[in-house]
Amino acid sequence: MATLVSGGSGGEQASSSSQSKTPPANVSGSSSARPSTSHHSLKRLQSNGMSTAGEPQKPPDAKQVLEFLRDHFVHDEPILSSLNIENISELDTLLTDIIKDCLSCACSNVVKDQETEELIGVCLASRTTIFDEQMDRLCKYTFNDKQLQIAVEFLKYVFNRVDIAYHIDQHGVGKPIFIALIAVRKDRQKQGIATSMLQKCLTTAKTESFDGALILSNSVRASRLMKKHFGELIARIKYRDFKGEFKDPPIIPAKPDEELRILLKKL
């Protein structure tokens, strides 16, 4: 199940006034191969007080990533934040399934603060070989939380409306990855962190012989980041068009976020 990019995960660069206040950070991934970094990207990372990991690090366990998403994704992501889900245990089940799918993929990576070793950002991606399994699981969820049910029904609605396999085939992609989510801690946004994680994810994908990448972008800010890296917009779905069993649309994110976009990139 490909899911969402946090609305607060934009890749803008930090201003010079904020650089001195920002502790250094590093990017670590689950791949043993170290992707190449362009001079431009490295210069940007250095200007933001960041550096790439000297050696690939073992990704954090599912529990650590889950705690990060609870604190820095759920309340910032447009759909989940608009639904105000109360049953945290059930939400943890959904997030943990996504995390476990992605931590085994070499394209997933994280950014850590070099001084505290705390997570600053997370980029999770999964292989397409488990997509059918993910969709089956999505259809079998029986959550009691009505708001979480709405989130699940919306994802099912999206995948029923858009024939992902058709678009992948039409663009000549045979082995894509699904980027499940990108999230950055709120106090470290607008520093190029989301951009660096996305670039590493795509570079590693090529190293691992993937030939494409698919992502769902659910906010204006996320779409600005994706527009720079994903050439093909294959679908856009207005949140107000989804009603499910309700008279009025149940998902109304804060403005200006009005639609979800599905984008594809050939590597």
Short mmCIF file of C-alpha atoms in Angstrom, two decimals:
data_model
loop_
_atom_site.label_atom_id
_atom_site.label_comp_id
_atom_site.label_asym_id
_atom_site.label_seq_id
_atom_site.Cartn_x
_atom_site.Cartn_y
_atom_site.Cartn_z
CA MET A 1 0.00 0.00 0.00
CA ALA A 2 1.61 3.21 -1.13
CA THR A 3 0.52 5.94 1.20
CA LEU A 4 1.27 9.54 1.89
CA VAL A 5 3.82 12.32 1.98
CA SER A 6 3.60 14.52 5.03
CA GLY A 7 2.44 18.01 4.17
CA GLY A 8 5.28 19.42 6.24
CA SER A 9 8.07 17.61 4.47
CA GLY A 10 9.01 20.33 2.05
CA GLY A 11 12.54 20.53 0.72
CA GLU A 12 13.22 24.26 0.86
CA GLN A 13 16.65 25.37 1.96
CA ALA A 14 17.28 27.06 5.27
CA SER A 15 18.13 30.74 5.45
CA SER A 16 21.59 31.76 6.59
CA SER A 17 20.18 33.08 9.86
CA SER A 18 18.92 29.63 10.84
CA GLN A 19 22.03 27.69 9.86
CA SER A 20 24.00 28.48 12.99
CA LYS A 21 21.11 27.32 15.18
CA THR A 22 20.72 23.97 13.47
CA PRO A 23 22.66 20.99 14.85
CA PRO A 24 24.37 18.86 12.20
CA ALA A 25 22.45 15.90 10.86
CA ASN A 26 23.20 12.85 8.80
CA VAL A 27 21.35 10.68 6.35
CA SER A 28 21.42 6.95 6.95
CA GLY A 29 19.81 4.23 4.87
CA SER A 30 19.14 0.53 4.92
CA SER A 31 21.35 -0.15 1.90
CA SER A 32 24.94 -1.32 2.12
CA ALA A 33 25.65 0.60 -1.08
CA ARG A 34 26.54 4.25 -0.72
CA PRO A 35 24.76 6.34 -3.36
CA SER A 36 26.73 9.03 -5.12
CA THR A 37 26.02 12.63 -4.15
CA SER A 38 26.20 15.45 -6.66
CA HIS A 39 28.35 18.50 -5.91
CA HIS A 40 25.20 20.65 -5.85
CA SER A 41 23.42 18.34 -3.38
CA LEU A 42 26.47 18.06 -1.14
CA LYS A 43 26.88 21.83 -1.10
CA ARG A 44 23.23 22.24 -0.10
CA LEU A 45 23.55 19.67 2.68
CA GLN A 46 26.63 21.40 4.04
CA SER A 47 24.93 24.81 3.92
CA ASN A 48 22.13 23.37 6.07
CA GLY A 49 24.51 21.98 8.66
CA MET A 50 24.06 18.47 7.30
CA SER A 51 26.41 15.79 6.03
CA THR A 52 25.80 12.43 4.44
CA ALA A 53 26.52 9.35 6.56
CA GLY A 54 30.15 8.29 6.27
CA GLU A 55 29.15 4.63 6.42
CA PRO A 56 25.69 3.12 5.91
CA GLN A 57 23.95 2.66 9.23
CA LYS A 58 21.45 0.03 10.24
CA PRO A 59 17.99 1.61 10.05
CA PRO A 60 16.20 2.10 13.38
CA ASP A 61 13.80 -0.59 14.48
CA ALA A 62 10.07 -0.38 13.82
CA LYS A 63 9.35 0.90 17.32
CA GLN A 64 11.64 3.92 16.96
CA VAL A 65 10.18 4.85 13.57
CA LEU A 66 6.65 4.38 14.90
CA GLU A 67 7.33 6.76 17.78
CA PHE A 68 8.67 9.32 15.31
CA LEU A 69 5.61 9.04 13.07
CA ARG A 70 3.27 9.37 16.06
CA ASP A 71 4.98 12.60 17.09
CA HIS A 72 5.88 14.14 13.74
CA PHE A 73 3.68 12.67 10.99
CA VAL A 74 0.17 11.92 12.25
CA HIS A 75 -0.56 15.51 13.34
CA ASP A 76 1.06 17.06 10.25
CA GLU A 77 -0.22 14.79 7.46
CA PRO A 78 -3.33 16.43 5.90
CA ILE A 79 -5.67 13.41 5.86
CA LEU A 80 -4.89 11.93 9.27
CA SER A 81 -4.78 15.32 10.97
CA SER A 82 -8.17 16.30 9.53
CA LEU A 83 -9.78 13.09 10.83
CA ASN A 84 -8.59 13.45 14.46
CA ILE A 85 -8.21 9.71 15.00
CA GLU A 86 -8.57 8.81 18.68
CA ASN A 87 -7.78 5.09 18.74
CA ILE A 88 -4.00 5.30 18.80
CA SER A 89 -3.60 1.53 19.18
CA GLU A 90 -5.41 0.87 15.89
CA LEU A 91 -3.53 3.67 14.15
CA ASP A 92 -0.30 2.09 15.41
CA THR A 93 -1.34 -1.17 13.73
CA LEU A 94 -1.73 0.57 10.37
CA LEU A 95 1.55 2.47 10.68
CA THR A 96 3.48 -0.56 11.95
CA ASP A 97 2.40 -2.61 8.93
CA ILE A 98 3.70 0.10 6.62
CA ILE A 99 6.95 0.43 8.56
CA LYS A 100 7.66 -3.31 8.52
CA ASP A 101 7.03 -3.44 4.77
CA CYS A 102 9.51 -0.63 4.19
CA LEU A 103 12.38 -1.21 6.60
CA SER A 104 13.49 -4.25 4.62
CA CYS A 105 13.76 -2.14 1.45
CA ALA A 106 17.20 -0.66 0.73
CA CYS A 107 15.60 2.54 -0.56
CA SER A 108 14.22 3.54 2.85
CA ASN A 109 16.41 5.99 4.75
CA VAL A 110 16.42 8.25 7.77
CA VAL A 111 18.06 11.47 8.87
CA LYS A 112 19.50 11.66 12.38
CA ASP A 113 20.83 14.52 14.45
CA GLN A 114 24.57 13.89 14.70
CA GLU A 115 24.74 15.18 18.26
CA THR A 116 21.67 13.52 19.80
CA GLU A 117 21.18 10.59 17.37
CA GLU A 118 17.46 11.43 17.40
CA LEU A 119 15.48 10.97 14.20
CA ILE A 120 14.88 14.16 12.25
CA GLY A 121 13.29 12.70 9.13
CA VAL A 122 12.05 9.41 7.73
CA CYS A 123 11.62 8.22 4.13
CA LEU A 124 9.93 4.84 3.77
CA ALA A 125 9.72 2.88 0.51
CA SER A 126 8.65 -0.67 -0.35
CA ARG A 127 9.08 -3.10 -3.23
CA THR A 128 6.29 -3.64 -5.74
CA THR A 129 6.55 -7.40 -5.24
CA ILE A 130 4.47 -7.06 -2.06
CA PHE A 131 1.90 -4.63 -3.50
CA ASP A 132 -0.83 -7.25 -3.93
CA GLU A 133 -0.26 -8.43 -0.38
CA GLN A 134 -0.51 -4.83 0.85
CA MET A 135 -3.78 -4.28 -1.00
CA ASP A 136 -5.25 -7.49 0.40
CA ARG A 137 -4.32 -6.35 3.90
CA LEU A 138 -5.85 -2.93 3.28
CA CYS A 139 -9.16 -4.55 2.34
CA LYS A 140 -9.13 -6.81 5.41
CA TYR A 141 -8.64 -4.12 8.04
CA THR A 142 -11.56 -4.07 10.51
CA PHE A 143 -10.84 -1.06 12.67
CA ASN A 144 -13.34 0.09 15.28
CA ASP A 145 -12.31 3.73 15.07
CA LYS A 146 -14.75 5.35 12.63
CA GLN A 147 -12.27 8.03 11.61
CA LEU A 148 -9.55 5.50 10.87
CA GLN A 149 -12.10 3.54 8.82
CA ILE A 150 -12.58 6.65 6.71
CA ALA A 151 -8.84 6.89 6.03
CA VAL A 152 -8.75 3.24 4.94
CA GLU A 153 -11.85 3.64 2.75
CA PHE A 154 -10.29 6.67 1.10
CA LEU A 155 -7.15 4.72 0.19
CA LYS A 156 -9.29 1.92 -1.24
CA TYR A 157 -11.25 4.55 -3.19
CA VAL A 158 -8.01 5.95 -4.63
CA PHE A 159 -6.68 2.57 -5.76
CA ASN A 160 -10.05 1.59 -7.22
CA ARG A 161 -10.17 4.78 -9.28
CA VAL A 162 -6.59 4.66 -10.54
CA ASP A 163 -5.25 1.61 -12.37
CA ILE A 164 -1.69 1.76 -11.08
CA ALA A 165 -0.54 -1.29 -13.05
CA TYR A 166 -1.82 0.24 -16.30
CA HIS A 167 0.07 3.50 -15.81
CA ILE A 168 3.26 1.71 -14.83
CA ASP A 169 3.07 -0.39 -17.98
CA GLN A 170 2.22 2.60 -20.19
CA HIS A 171 5.36 4.40 -19.07
CA GLY A 172 7.58 1.40 -19.69
CA VAL A 173 8.38 0.79 -16.04
CA GLY A 174 8.85 -2.83 -15.04
CA LYS A 175 10.20 -2.72 -11.49
CA PRO A 176 9.24 0.42 -9.56
CA ILE A 177 9.40 1.18 -5.87
CA PHE A 178 6.53 2.71 -3.92
CA ILE A 179 7.57 5.60 -1.70
CA ALA A 180 5.18 5.20 1.20
CA LEU A 181 5.87 8.39 3.12
CA ILE A 182 8.32 11.19 3.80
CA ALA A 183 8.14 13.01 7.12
CA VAL A 184 10.38 15.64 8.70
CA ARG A 185 10.31 16.96 12.26
CA LYS A 186 8.54 20.30 12.26
CA ASP A 187 11.42 22.27 13.77
CA ARG A 188 13.76 20.95 11.04
CA GLN A 189 11.57 21.61 8.00
CA LYS A 190 12.58 23.95 5.16
CA GLN A 191 16.20 22.83 5.46
CA GLY A 192 16.43 20.51 2.45
CA ILE A 193 16.07 17.37 4.58
CA ALA A 194 13.09 15.96 2.67
CA THR A 195 14.90 16.63 -0.60
CA SER A 196 18.04 14.84 0.57
CA MET A 197 16.05 11.79 1.72
CA LEU A 198 14.11 11.63 -1.54
CA GLN A 199 17.28 11.96 -3.62
CA LYS A 200 18.96 9.19 -1.66
CA CYS A 201 15.88 6.99 -2.03
CA LEU A 202 15.84 7.43 -5.82
CA THR A 203 19.60 7.02 -6.18
CA THR A 204 19.54 3.82 -4.14
CA ALA A 205 16.60 2.57 -6.21
CA LYS A 206 18.73 2.82 -9.36
CA THR A 207 21.62 1.10 -7.61
CA GLU A 208 19.26 -1.72 -6.60
CA SER A 209 18.08 -2.09 -10.25
CA PHE A 210 14.63 -0.53 -9.81
CA ASP A 211 13.56 1.33 -12.94
CA GLY A 212 10.86 3.61 -11.56
CA ALA A 213 9.26 5.18 -8.50
CA LEU A 214 5.65 5.87 -7.58
CA ILE A 215 4.47 8.26 -4.88
CA LEU A 216 1.25 9.76 -3.53
CA SER A 217 1.55 13.48 -2.78
CA ASN A 218 -1.24 14.83 -0.61
CA SER A 219 -0.44 18.50 -0.02
CA VAL A 220 0.62 21.65 -1.84
CA ARG A 221 3.99 21.71 -0.09
CA ALA A 222 4.69 18.06 -0.84
CA SER A 223 3.67 18.59 -4.46
CA ARG A 224 6.26 21.36 -4.82
CA LEU A 225 8.95 18.90 -3.77
CA MET A 226 7.65 16.09 -5.97
CA LYS A 227 7.32 18.35 -9.03
CA LYS A 228 11.11 18.73 -9.06
CA HIS A 229 11.75 14.99 -9.13
CA PHE A 230 8.72 13.25 -10.69
CA GLY A 231 7.99 13.90 -14.34
CA GLU A 232 4.63 12.18 -14.77
CA LEU A 233 1.41 13.15 -12.98
CA ILE A 234 -0.83 10.14 -13.55
CA ALA A 235 -3.84 11.12 -11.43
CA ARG A 236 -5.24 13.80 -9.16
CA ILE A 237 -8.13 13.19 -6.78
CA LYS A 238 -10.01 15.96 -4.99
CA TYR A 239 -10.69 15.22 -1.34
CA ARG A 240 -14.20 16.67 -1.71
CA ASP A 241 -15.04 14.03 -4.36
CA PHE A 242 -14.81 11.24 -1.79
CA LYS A 243 -17.93 10.81 0.34
CA GLY A 244 -18.08 7.09 1.07
CA GLU A 245 -21.22 6.44 3.10
CA PHE A 246 -21.50 10.08 4.15
CA LYS A 247 -23.67 12.85 2.78
CA ASP A 248 -20.82 15.34 2.92
CA PRO A 249 -17.10 14.75 2.28
CA PRO A 250 -15.58 13.37 5.51
CA ILE A 251 -12.00 14.44 4.70
CA ILE A 252 -11.51 18.21 4.68
CA PRO A 253 -7.83 19.09 5.19
CA ALA A 254 -6.83 22.63 6.07
CA LYS A 255 -6.38 24.94 3.09
CA PRO A 256 -4.65 25.07 0.67
CA ASP A 257 -4.53 21.24 0.58
CA GLU A 258 -7.41 20.12 -1.65
CA GLU A 259 -6.21 17.10 -3.59
CA LEU A 260 -4.04 14.02 -3.67
CA ARG A 261 -1.71 13.52 -6.62
CA ILE A 262 -0.19 10.28 -7.85
CA LEU A 263 3.15 10.71 -9.58
CA LEU A 264 5.46 8.35 -11.43
CA LYS A 265 9.12 8.67 -12.29
CA LYS A 266 11.10 6.50 -14.67
CA LEU A 267 14.63 5.94 -13.40
#
